[in-house]
CSV table of C-alpha atoms in Angstrom, one decimal:
chain,number,residue,atom,x,y,z
A,135,ILE,CA,106.9,99.5,59.4
A,136,SER,CA,107.1,102.6,61.6
A,137,GLY,CA,104.6,105.4,60.9
A,138,LEU,CA,101.9,103.1,59.4
A,139,ALA,CA,98.6,102.0,60.9
A,140,THR,CA,98.6,98.6,62.6
A,141,ILE,CA,97.5,95.9,60.1
A,142,ASP,CA,96.9,92.4,61.4
A,143,ILE,CA,96.3,89.4,59.1
A,144,VAL,CA,95.3,86.5,61.4
A,145,PRO,CA,93.6,83.3,60.2
A,146,MET,CA,90.5,82.3,62.2
A,147,ARG,CA,91.9,78.7,62.6
A,148,ALA,CA,95.4,77.3,63.1
A,149,VAL,CA,95.9,76.7,59.4
A,150,GLY,CA,98.2,79.3,57.7
A,151,SER,CA,100.2,82.1,59.3
A,152,SER,CA,99.8,85.7,60.4
A,153,PHE,CA,101.7,88.9,60.2
A,154,THR,CA,101.5,92.5,61.3
A,155,LEU,CA,102.4,95.7,59.4
A,156,GLY,CA,102.7,99.2,60.8
A,157,ASP,CA,103.2,100.6,64.3
A,158,ASP,CA,102.1,98.5,67.3
A,159,ARG,CA,99.4,99.8,69.6
A,160,TYR,CA,100.0,102.5,72.3
A,161,VAL,CA,102.0,104.8,70.0
A,162,PRO,CA,102.8,107.6,69.9
A,163,ILE,CA,103.6,107.9,73.6
A,164,PHE,CA,104.9,111.0,75.4
A,165,ASP,CA,105.9,110.7,79.1
A,166,VAL,CA,108.1,113.3,80.7
A,167,ASN,CA,108.4,113.8,84.5
A,168,ASN,CA,110.3,116.7,86.0
A,169,VAL,CA,111.1,117.5,89.6
A,170,PHE,CA,112.5,121.0,90.6
A,171,GLN,CA,113.6,121.3,94.2
A,172,GLU,CA,115.1,124.3,96.1
A,173,GLN,CA,116.0,124.1,99.8
A,174,GLY,CA,118.0,125.9,102.4
A,175,SER,CA,118.8,125.5,106.1
A,176,LEU,CA,120.3,127.5,108.9
A,177,THR,CA,121.9,126.2,112.2
A,178,TRP,CA,122.4,128.4,115.3
A,179,THR,CA,124.1,127.2,118.5
A,180,ARG,CA,123.7,129.3,121.6
A,181,GLY,CA,124.4,128.0,125.1
A,182,THR,CA,122.5,124.7,125.6
A,183,HIS,CA,120.4,125.3,122.5
A,184,ASN,CA,121.0,124.0,119.0
A,185,ILE,CA,118.4,125.5,116.7
A,186,LYS,CA,117.8,124.4,113.1
A,187,THR,CA,115.5,126.1,110.7
A,188,GLY,CA,114.9,125.7,107.0
A,189,ALA,CA,112.6,125.8,104.0
A,190,SER,CA,112.1,123.8,100.8
A,191,LEU,CA,110.1,124.1,97.6
A,192,ILE,CA,109.3,121.2,95.3
A,193,ARG,CA,107.7,121.7,91.9
A,194,ARG,CA,106.6,118.5,90.1
A,195,GLN,CA,105.6,118.1,86.5
A,196,LEU,CA,103.9,115.0,85.0
A,197,ASN,CA,103.4,115.3,81.3
A,198,TYR,CA,101.7,112.3,79.7
A,199,TYR,CA,100.2,111.6,76.3
A,200,GLN,CA,99.3,108.4,74.6
A,201,ASN,CA,97.0,106.9,72.1
A,202,THR,CA,95.9,103.2,71.9
A,203,PHE,CA,95.5,103.2,68.1
A,204,GLY,CA,96.1,106.7,67.0
A,205,LEU,CA,97.0,105.7,63.5
A,206,ALA,CA,94.1,103.2,63.4
A,207,TYR,CA,94.0,99.4,63.5
A,208,PHE,CA,92.9,97.3,60.5
A,209,ARG,CA,92.2,93.6,61.1
A,210,PHE,CA,91.7,90.9,58.5
A,211,THR,CA,90.4,87.7,60.1
A,212,GLN,CA,87.4,86.5,58.3
A,213,ASP,CA,88.8,83.0,57.6
A,214,GLU,CA,92.0,81.2,56.5
A,215,LEU,CA,90.9,81.4,52.8
A,216,THR,CA,89.9,85.0,52.4
A,217,ASP,CA,92.0,87.0,55.0
A,218,LEU,CA,94.9,87.6,52.6
A,219,GLU,CA,92.4,88.2,49.7
A,220,ASN,CA,90.6,90.8,51.7
A,221,PHE,CA,93.9,92.4,52.6
A,222,LEU,CA,94.8,92.7,48.9
A,223,LYS,CA,91.4,94.2,48.2
A,224,GLY,CA,91.8,96.6,51.2
A,225,THR,CA,88.6,95.4,52.9
A,226,PRO,CA,89.2,94.8,56.6
A,227,ASP,CA,86.8,92.9,58.9
A,228,GLU,CA,87.3,95.4,61.8
A,229,ILE,CA,88.7,98.9,62.2
A,230,GLN,CA,89.6,100.4,65.6
A,231,ARG,CA,90.9,103.8,66.5
A,232,GLN,CA,91.4,105.7,69.7
A,233,ILE,CA,92.6,109.3,70.0
A,234,ASN,CA,93.3,111.3,73.1
A,235,PRO,CA,92.8,114.9,72.0
A,236,LYS,CA,93.8,116.3,75.4
A,237,ARG,CA,97.3,116.0,76.8
A,238,GLN,CA,97.6,115.4,80.5
A,239,TYR,CA,100.0,118.0,81.9
A,240,PHE,CA,99.8,117.9,85.7
A,241,ARG,CA,101.5,120.2,88.1
A,242,PHE,CA,102.1,120.0,91.9
A,243,TRP,CA,103.5,122.4,94.5
A,244,GLU,CA,105.0,121.3,97.8
A,245,PRO,CA,106.4,124.1,99.9
A,246,ALA,CA,107.6,123.4,103.5
A,247,LEU,CA,109.0,125.2,106.5
A,248,TYR,CA,110.5,123.8,109.7
A,249,VAL,CA,112.2,124.8,113.0
A,250,GLN,CA,113.8,122.5,115.6
A,251,ASP,CA,115.5,123.0,118.9
A,252,ASP,CA,117.8,120.4,120.5
A,253,TRP,CA,117.9,121.7,124.1
A,254,HIS,CA,120.2,120.2,126.7
A,255,ALA,CA,118.1,121.6,129.6
A,256,LYS,CA,119.9,119.8,132.4
A,257,SER,CA,122.8,117.4,132.6
A,258,TRP,CA,120.2,114.6,133.0
A,259,LEU,CA,117.6,116.0,130.6
A,260,THR,CA,117.6,116.6,126.8
A,261,LEU,CA,114.5,117.9,124.9
A,262,ASN,CA,113.8,118.0,121.2
A,263,LEU,CA,111.2,120.5,120.2
A,264,GLY,CA,110.1,121.0,116.6
A,265,LEU,CA,107.4,122.3,114.3
A,266,ARG,CA,107.0,121.7,110.6
A,267,TRP,CA,104.5,123.1,108.0
A,268,ASP,CA,103.7,121.5,104.7
A,269,HIS,CA,101.4,122.3,101.8
A,270,PHE,CA,100.5,119.9,99.1
A,271,SER,CA,98.6,121.5,96.3
A,272,PRO,CA,95.8,119.6,94.6
A,273,ILE,CA,96.8,117.9,91.3
A,274,THR,CA,96.4,120.7,88.8
A,275,ALA,CA,96.0,120.4,85.1
A,276,ALA,CA,98.2,123.0,83.4
A,277,GLN,CA,95.5,123.5,80.7
A,278,GLY,CA,92.6,123.3,83.1
A,279,GLU,CA,91.4,120.0,81.6
A,280,ARG,CA,90.2,117.8,84.5
A,281,SER,CA,86.7,116.5,85.0
A,282,ASN,CA,85.4,115.1,88.2
A,283,PHE,CA,82.2,113.1,88.7
A,284,ASP,CA,80.2,114.7,91.6
A,285,PRO,CA,77.6,112.4,93.2
A,286,VAL,CA,75.8,115.4,94.6
A,287,LEU,CA,75.3,116.9,91.2
A,288,ALA,CA,74.4,113.4,89.8
A,289,ALA,CA,71.7,113.0,92.5
A,290,ALA,CA,70.1,116.3,91.5
A,291,CYS,CA,70.1,115.3,87.7
A,292,THR,CA,67.1,114.6,85.6
A,293,PRO,CA,67.3,111.9,82.9
A,294,SER,CA,66.8,114.5,80.2
A,295,ASP,CA,69.4,117.0,81.6
A,296,CYS,CA,72.3,115.4,83.4
A,297,ASN,CA,75.9,116.8,83.5
A,298,PRO,CA,77.3,115.7,86.9
A,299,PHE,CA,80.9,116.8,86.2
A,300,ARG,CA,83.0,119.5,87.8
A,301,VAL,CA,85.4,120.8,85.2
A,302,GLY,CA,88.6,122.8,85.9
A,303,ALA,CA,92.2,122.8,86.7
A,304,THR,CA,91.7,121.0,90.0
A,305,ALA,CA,88.2,119.6,89.2
A,306,GLY,CA,86.8,121.1,92.4
A,307,VAL,CA,89.4,119.5,94.8
A,308,LYS,CA,90.2,122.0,97.6
A,309,SER,CA,93.5,123.2,99.0
A,310,TYR,CA,94.5,122.9,102.7
A,311,TRP,CA,96.9,125.4,104.2
A,312,THR,CA,96.9,124.5,107.9
A,313,ASN,CA,99.1,121.4,107.7
A,314,PHE,CA,101.2,122.0,110.9
A,315,GLU,CA,103.1,119.0,112.3
A,316,PRO,CA,104.5,119.3,115.9
A,317,ARG,CA,107.4,117.1,117.0
A,318,PHE,CA,108.6,116.5,120.6
A,319,GLY,CA,111.2,114.2,122.2
A,320,PHE,CA,112.9,113.7,125.5
A,321,ALA,CA,115.7,111.7,127.2
A,322,VAL,CA,116.0,111.5,131.0
A,323,THR,CA,118.8,109.9,132.9
A,324,PRO,CA,117.9,110.1,136.6
A,325,ARG,CA,120.9,108.0,137.6
A,326,ALA,CA,123.6,105.9,136.0
A,327,GLY,CA,122.4,102.8,134.2
A,328,PHE,CA,118.8,104.0,134.0
A,329,VAL,CA,117.3,105.9,131.0
A,330,VAL,CA,113.8,107.0,130.0
A,331,ARG,CA,113.2,108.1,126.4
A,332,GLY,CA,110.0,109.1,124.6
A,333,GLY,CA,108.7,111.2,121.8
A,334,PHE,CA,105.8,112.3,119.6
A,335,GLY,CA,105.7,113.2,116.0
A,336,MET,CA,103.1,114.1,113.3
A,337,SER,CA,103.7,113.8,109.6
A,338,ARG,CA,101.5,114.6,106.6
A,339,TYR,CA,101.7,113.1,103.1
A,340,ALA,CA,100.6,114.1,99.6
A,341,GLN,CA,97.8,112.5,97.7
A,342,ASP,CA,98.6,109.2,96.0
A,343,TYR,CA,99.5,110.4,92.5
A,344,ALA,CA,99.1,107.0,91.0
A,345,SER,CA,95.5,106.5,92.1
A,346,GLY,CA,92.1,108.0,91.6
A,347,SER,CA,93.3,111.6,92.0
A,348,MET,CA,95.0,111.2,88.7
A,349,ASN,CA,92.3,109.3,86.9
A,350,LEU,CA,89.8,112.1,86.3
A,351,TYR,CA,89.5,111.3,82.6
A,352,ASN,CA,85.8,112.1,82.2
A,353,PRO,CA,83.8,113.9,79.5
A,354,PRO,CA,84.6,116.1,77.8
A,355,PHE,CA,88.3,115.1,78.1
A,356,VAL,CA,88.0,111.4,77.5
A,357,PRO,CA,89.8,109.5,74.7
A,358,LEU,CA,87.8,109.3,71.5
A,359,ASN,CA,87.1,105.7,70.5
A,360,LEU,CA,85.8,104.1,67.3
A,361,ASP,CA,85.3,100.3,66.7
A,362,CYS,CA,83.4,99.5,63.5
A,363,PHE,CA,82.9,96.6,61.1
A,364,PRO,CA,83.0,97.4,57.4
A,365,GLN,CA,81.6,94.0,56.4
A,366,THR,CA,78.2,93.2,57.9
A,367,GLY,CA,75.6,90.5,57.1
A,368,THR,CA,73.6,93.0,55.0
A,369,GLY,CA,76.6,94.1,53.0
A,370,ALA,CA,76.4,97.6,54.4
A,371,SER,CA,79.3,99.2,56.2
A,372,ALA,CA,78.9,100.0,59.9
A,373,CYS,CA,81.8,102.5,59.7
A,374,PRO,CA,81.4,106.3,59.2
A,375,ALA,CA,80.8,107.5,55.7
A,376,GLY,CA,84.0,107.8,53.6
A,377,SER,CA,85.8,105.1,55.6
A,378,GLY,CA,85.9,101.3,55.7
A,379,LYS,CA,88.5,100.6,53.1
A,380,LEU,CA,92.2,100.4,53.7
A,381,PHE,CA,93.1,103.0,51.1
A,382,GLN,CA,90.7,105.5,52.8
A,383,GLY,CA,92.9,105.6,55.9
A,384,ALA,CA,91.9,106.1,59.5
A,385,PRO,CA,88.2,106.8,60.0
A,386,PRO,CA,87.1,109.9,62.0
A,387,VAL,CA,86.0,109.8,65.6
A,388,THR,CA,83.4,111.9,67.3
A,389,ILE,CA,83.3,113.6,70.7
A,390,PRO,CA,80.8,112.0,73.0
A,391,VAL,CA,77.8,114.0,74.2
A,392,ILE,CA,77.5,114.5,77.9
A,393,ASN,CA,74.1,113.1,78.7
A,394,ASN,CA,72.5,110.3,80.8
A,395,GLN,CA,73.5,107.6,78.3
A,396,LEU,CA,77.2,107.7,79.1
A,397,PRO,CA,78.5,104.1,79.4
A,398,GLY,CA,81.1,102.3,81.5
A,399,THR,CA,82.8,103.9,84.5
A,400,VAL,CA,83.8,107.4,85.5
A,401,GLY,CA,86.4,108.9,87.7
A,402,ALA,CA,85.2,110.4,91.0
A,403,HIS,CA,87.2,112.2,93.7
A,404,ALA,CA,85.9,113.9,96.8
A,405,THR,CA,86.4,117.7,96.7
A,406,ASP,CA,87.1,117.6,100.5
A,407,TYR,CA,90.3,115.6,100.5
A,408,PRO,CA,92.7,116.6,103.3
A,409,GLN,CA,96.2,115.2,103.3
A,410,ALA,CA,96.7,112.0,105.2
A,411,TYR,CA,98.6,112.3,108.5
A,412,ILE,CA,100.2,109.9,110.9
A,413,MET,CA,100.8,110.6,114.6
A,414,GLN,CA,103.4,108.4,116.3
A,415,TRP,CA,104.5,108.2,119.9
A,416,ASN,CA,106.7,106.0,122.0
A,417,THR,CA,108.1,105.6,125.5
A,418,THR,CA,111.0,103.3,126.5
A,419,ILE,CA,112.6,102.5,129.8
A,420,GLN,CA,116.0,101.0,129.9
A,421,LYS,CA,117.9,99.5,132.9
A,422,GLN,CA,121.4,98.1,132.8
A,423,PHE,CA,122.5,95.2,135.0
A,424,GLY,CA,126.2,94.7,134.4
A,425,ALA,CA,126.6,93.6,130.8
A,426,ASN,CA,122.8,93.1,130.4
A,427,VAL,CA,120.3,95.7,129.3
A,428,VAL,CA,116.5,95.3,129.7
A,429,SER,CA,114.1,97.5,127.8
A,430,VAL,CA,110.4,97.9,128.2
A,431,GLY,CA,108.5,100.1,125.7
A,432,TYR,CA,105.2,101.2,124.2
A,433,VAL,CA,104.7,102.3,120.6
A,434,GLY,CA,101.5,103.9,119.3
A,435,GLN,CA,100.4,105.2,115.9
A,436,VAL,CA,97.2,106.7,114.6
A,437,ALA,CA,96.6,107.5,110.9
A,438,ARG,CA,93.8,109.5,109.5
A,439,HIS,CA,92.5,110.8,106.1
A,440,LEU,CA,93.9,107.7,104.4
A,441,GLN,CA,92.7,107.0,100.9
A,442,TYR,CA,89.6,104.9,100.6
A,443,ALA,CA,87.6,104.3,97.3
A,444,PRO,CA,84.3,102.5,97.8
A,445,ASN,CA,82.0,101.8,94.9
A,446,ILE,CA,79.2,104.3,95.3
A,447,ASN,CA,77.1,102.9,92.5
A,448,ILE,CA,76.6,99.4,93.8
A,449,PRO,CA,73.0,98.1,94.1
A,450,PRO,CA,71.8,98.3,97.7
A,451,PRO,CA,70.9,95.0,99.4
A,452,SER,CA,67.4,93.7,98.6
A,453,GLN,CA,65.0,92.4,101.1
A,454,ALA,CA,62.6,90.9,98.5
A,455,GLY,CA,64.2,87.5,98.5
A,456,PRO,CA,66.8,85.6,96.5
A,457,GLY,CA,67.1,86.5,92.8
A,458,VAL,CA,65.6,90.0,93.3
A,459,TYR,CA,68.0,92.9,92.9
A,460,ASN,CA,67.7,96.6,93.4
A,461,PRO,CA,68.9,98.9,90.7
A,462,ARG,CA,72.2,100.7,91.0
A,463,VAL,CA,72.2,103.9,93.0
A,464,PHE,CA,72.4,106.3,90.0
A,465,ALA,CA,70.4,104.0,87.6
A,466,GLY,CA,67.5,106.5,87.6
A,467,VAL,CA,69.5,109.3,86.0
A,468,MET,CA,72.5,107.5,84.3
A,469,PRO,CA,71.4,103.9,83.7
A,470,ASN,CA,74.5,102.8,81.7
A,471,LEU,CA,77.1,103.7,84.4
A,472,ALA,CA,78.6,100.7,86.2
A,473,SER,CA,81.2,101.0,88.9
A,474,ILE,CA,82.0,104.4,90.4
A,475,ASN,CA,85.0,104.2,92.7
A,476,TYR,CA,84.7,107.4,94.8
A,477,TYR,CA,88.2,108.3,96.1
A,478,THR,CA,87.9,109.8,99.6
A,479,ALA,CA,90.1,110.6,102.6
A,480,THR,CA,88.0,108.7,105.1
A,481,GLY,CA,90.3,105.8,105.8
A,482,ALA,CA,91.8,105.3,109.3
A,483,SER,CA,94.1,103.0,111.2
A,484,GLU,CA,95.4,102.5,114.7
A,485,TYR,CA,98.4,100.6,116.0
A,486,ASN,CA,99.5,99.9,119.6
A,487,ALA,CA,102.3,97.7,120.7
A,488,ALA,CA,104.1,96.7,123.9
A,489,GLN,CA,107.8,95.8,123.4
A,490,LEU,CA,110.2,93.9,125.6
A,491,SER,CA,113.9,93.4,124.9
A,492,PHE,CA,116.8,91.8,126.6
A,493,GLU,CA,120.3,92.5,125.3
A,494,ARG,CA,123.6,90.9,126.6
A,495,ARG,CA,126.3,93.1,125.3
A,496,TYR,CA,129.6,91.6,124.4
A,497,ALA,CA,131.3,90.2,127.4
A,498,LYS,CA,133.4,87.1,128.0
A,499,GLY,CA,132.9,86.1,124.4
A,500,LEU,CA,129.1,86.1,124.5
A,501,THR,CA,126.5,88.4,123.1
A,502,ALA,CA,122.7,87.8,122.8
A,503,ASN,CA,119.5,89.7,121.9
A,504,VAL,CA,115.9,88.6,122.7
A,505,ASN,CA,112.8,90.6,121.7
A,506,TYR,CA,109.1,90.2,122.1
A,507,THR,CA,106.3,92.4,120.7
A,508,PHE,CA,102.6,92.3,121.4
A,509,ALA,CA,100.7,94.4,119.0
A,510,ARG,CA,97.3,95.2,117.7
A,511,ASN,CA,96.4,97.0,114.5
A,512,LEU,CA,92.9,98.2,113.5
A,513,THR,CA,91.9,99.7,110.2
A,514,ASN,CA,88.9,100.3,107.9
A,515,ILE,CA,90.8,100.1,104.6
A,516,SER,CA,92.5,96.7,104.8
A,517,ASP,CA,92.3,94.5,101.8
A,518,GLY,CA,91.8,91.4,104.0
A,519,GLY,CA,95.2,89.8,103.2
A,520,THR,CA,95.1,86.2,102.1
A,521,THR,CA,91.9,85.4,104.1
A,522,GLY,CA,89.7,88.1,102.7
A,523,ALA,CA,87.8,90.9,104.4
A,524,ALA,CA,84.1,91.1,105.4
A,525,THR,CA,82.3,93.7,103.3
A,526,VAL,CA,78.8,95.1,103.2
A,527,GLY,CA,77.7,96.7,100.0
A,528,GLY,CA,81.2,97.0,98.8
A,529,ILE,CA,82.2,99.1,101.9
A,530,LEU,CA,84.5,97.7,104.5
A,531,PRO,CA,83.0,97.9,108.0
A,532,ASN,CA,84.8,99.9,110.7
């Protein structure tokens, strides 16, 4: 029945049947994504130059709102003899409700400029020269409702006065305006049947919108939760006053107080979070022997500022012996906090490869292609694949 709270009648054992009335969980839901894009380009050819320039502007909107049990959830499961009786009397065994009072309206700006020149400098030499500029704005809350756990503020807290959250539209995450990306390429043909090609390029990428940069749902903008049991062993209700019966409807929920007793986990994102970039370069030498072509090449790639999210609240290793554990890092000021995945831009990777190729182009009814690559890849953010990765204190070694 749409529009009603969720009502479950489920026997404790297999005897009997069960049924549900009302809306299921995770309603209502509001999820609207918009992308607005404007772009333009200009091409100018003069002599041996072919120049292209352009600009683009992307505006992204991510509007999201959802409650787990916004209309409340009433459960009747005491036993197979009294569950239906309790339903008829309107006395549930458990009541749950979650309300998200803040709607997540995120905004992103992505302007870009570029210029490129394809220059036929000589009959045997072609150059490609380019430069691009990108800006990726931090994820911004349209209503300024983001909250970021700051480990520096947490370390300076006292147990009686602790509020380690940066609140605002960007939650303290900085903007970077110097994202220049050069591009260069060349092709040299010193004589017939012999070619040398190479190039270098740099590209930057926006934050991962689906990761920790989006998950800054910290106090005071967290969903409000209530889970109470109207029927207790003493006969007294554990629910707020004026609730606990089906006819009384959904019980009220309270806003949690920001103090050192906050439970569970929190979202944490480094305020210094530059955009990830990749630099790629390659060189290839090709020589033709009749219908056969032999290629020898080298490919390299370096990536920096990749996303890495270590748990910064893990207990440090103990030297006291087996069975003795140190407290979590922030246990002194916020003892109930568990894992804190701190999203940073400290990941890195490197890739180098030698490539050898033999190609027999179609001749006399035969064509063939043989390739060999010898490569090495190093990174400090790998998940270890199927064999696992060595970790120390939850942090992957470089």
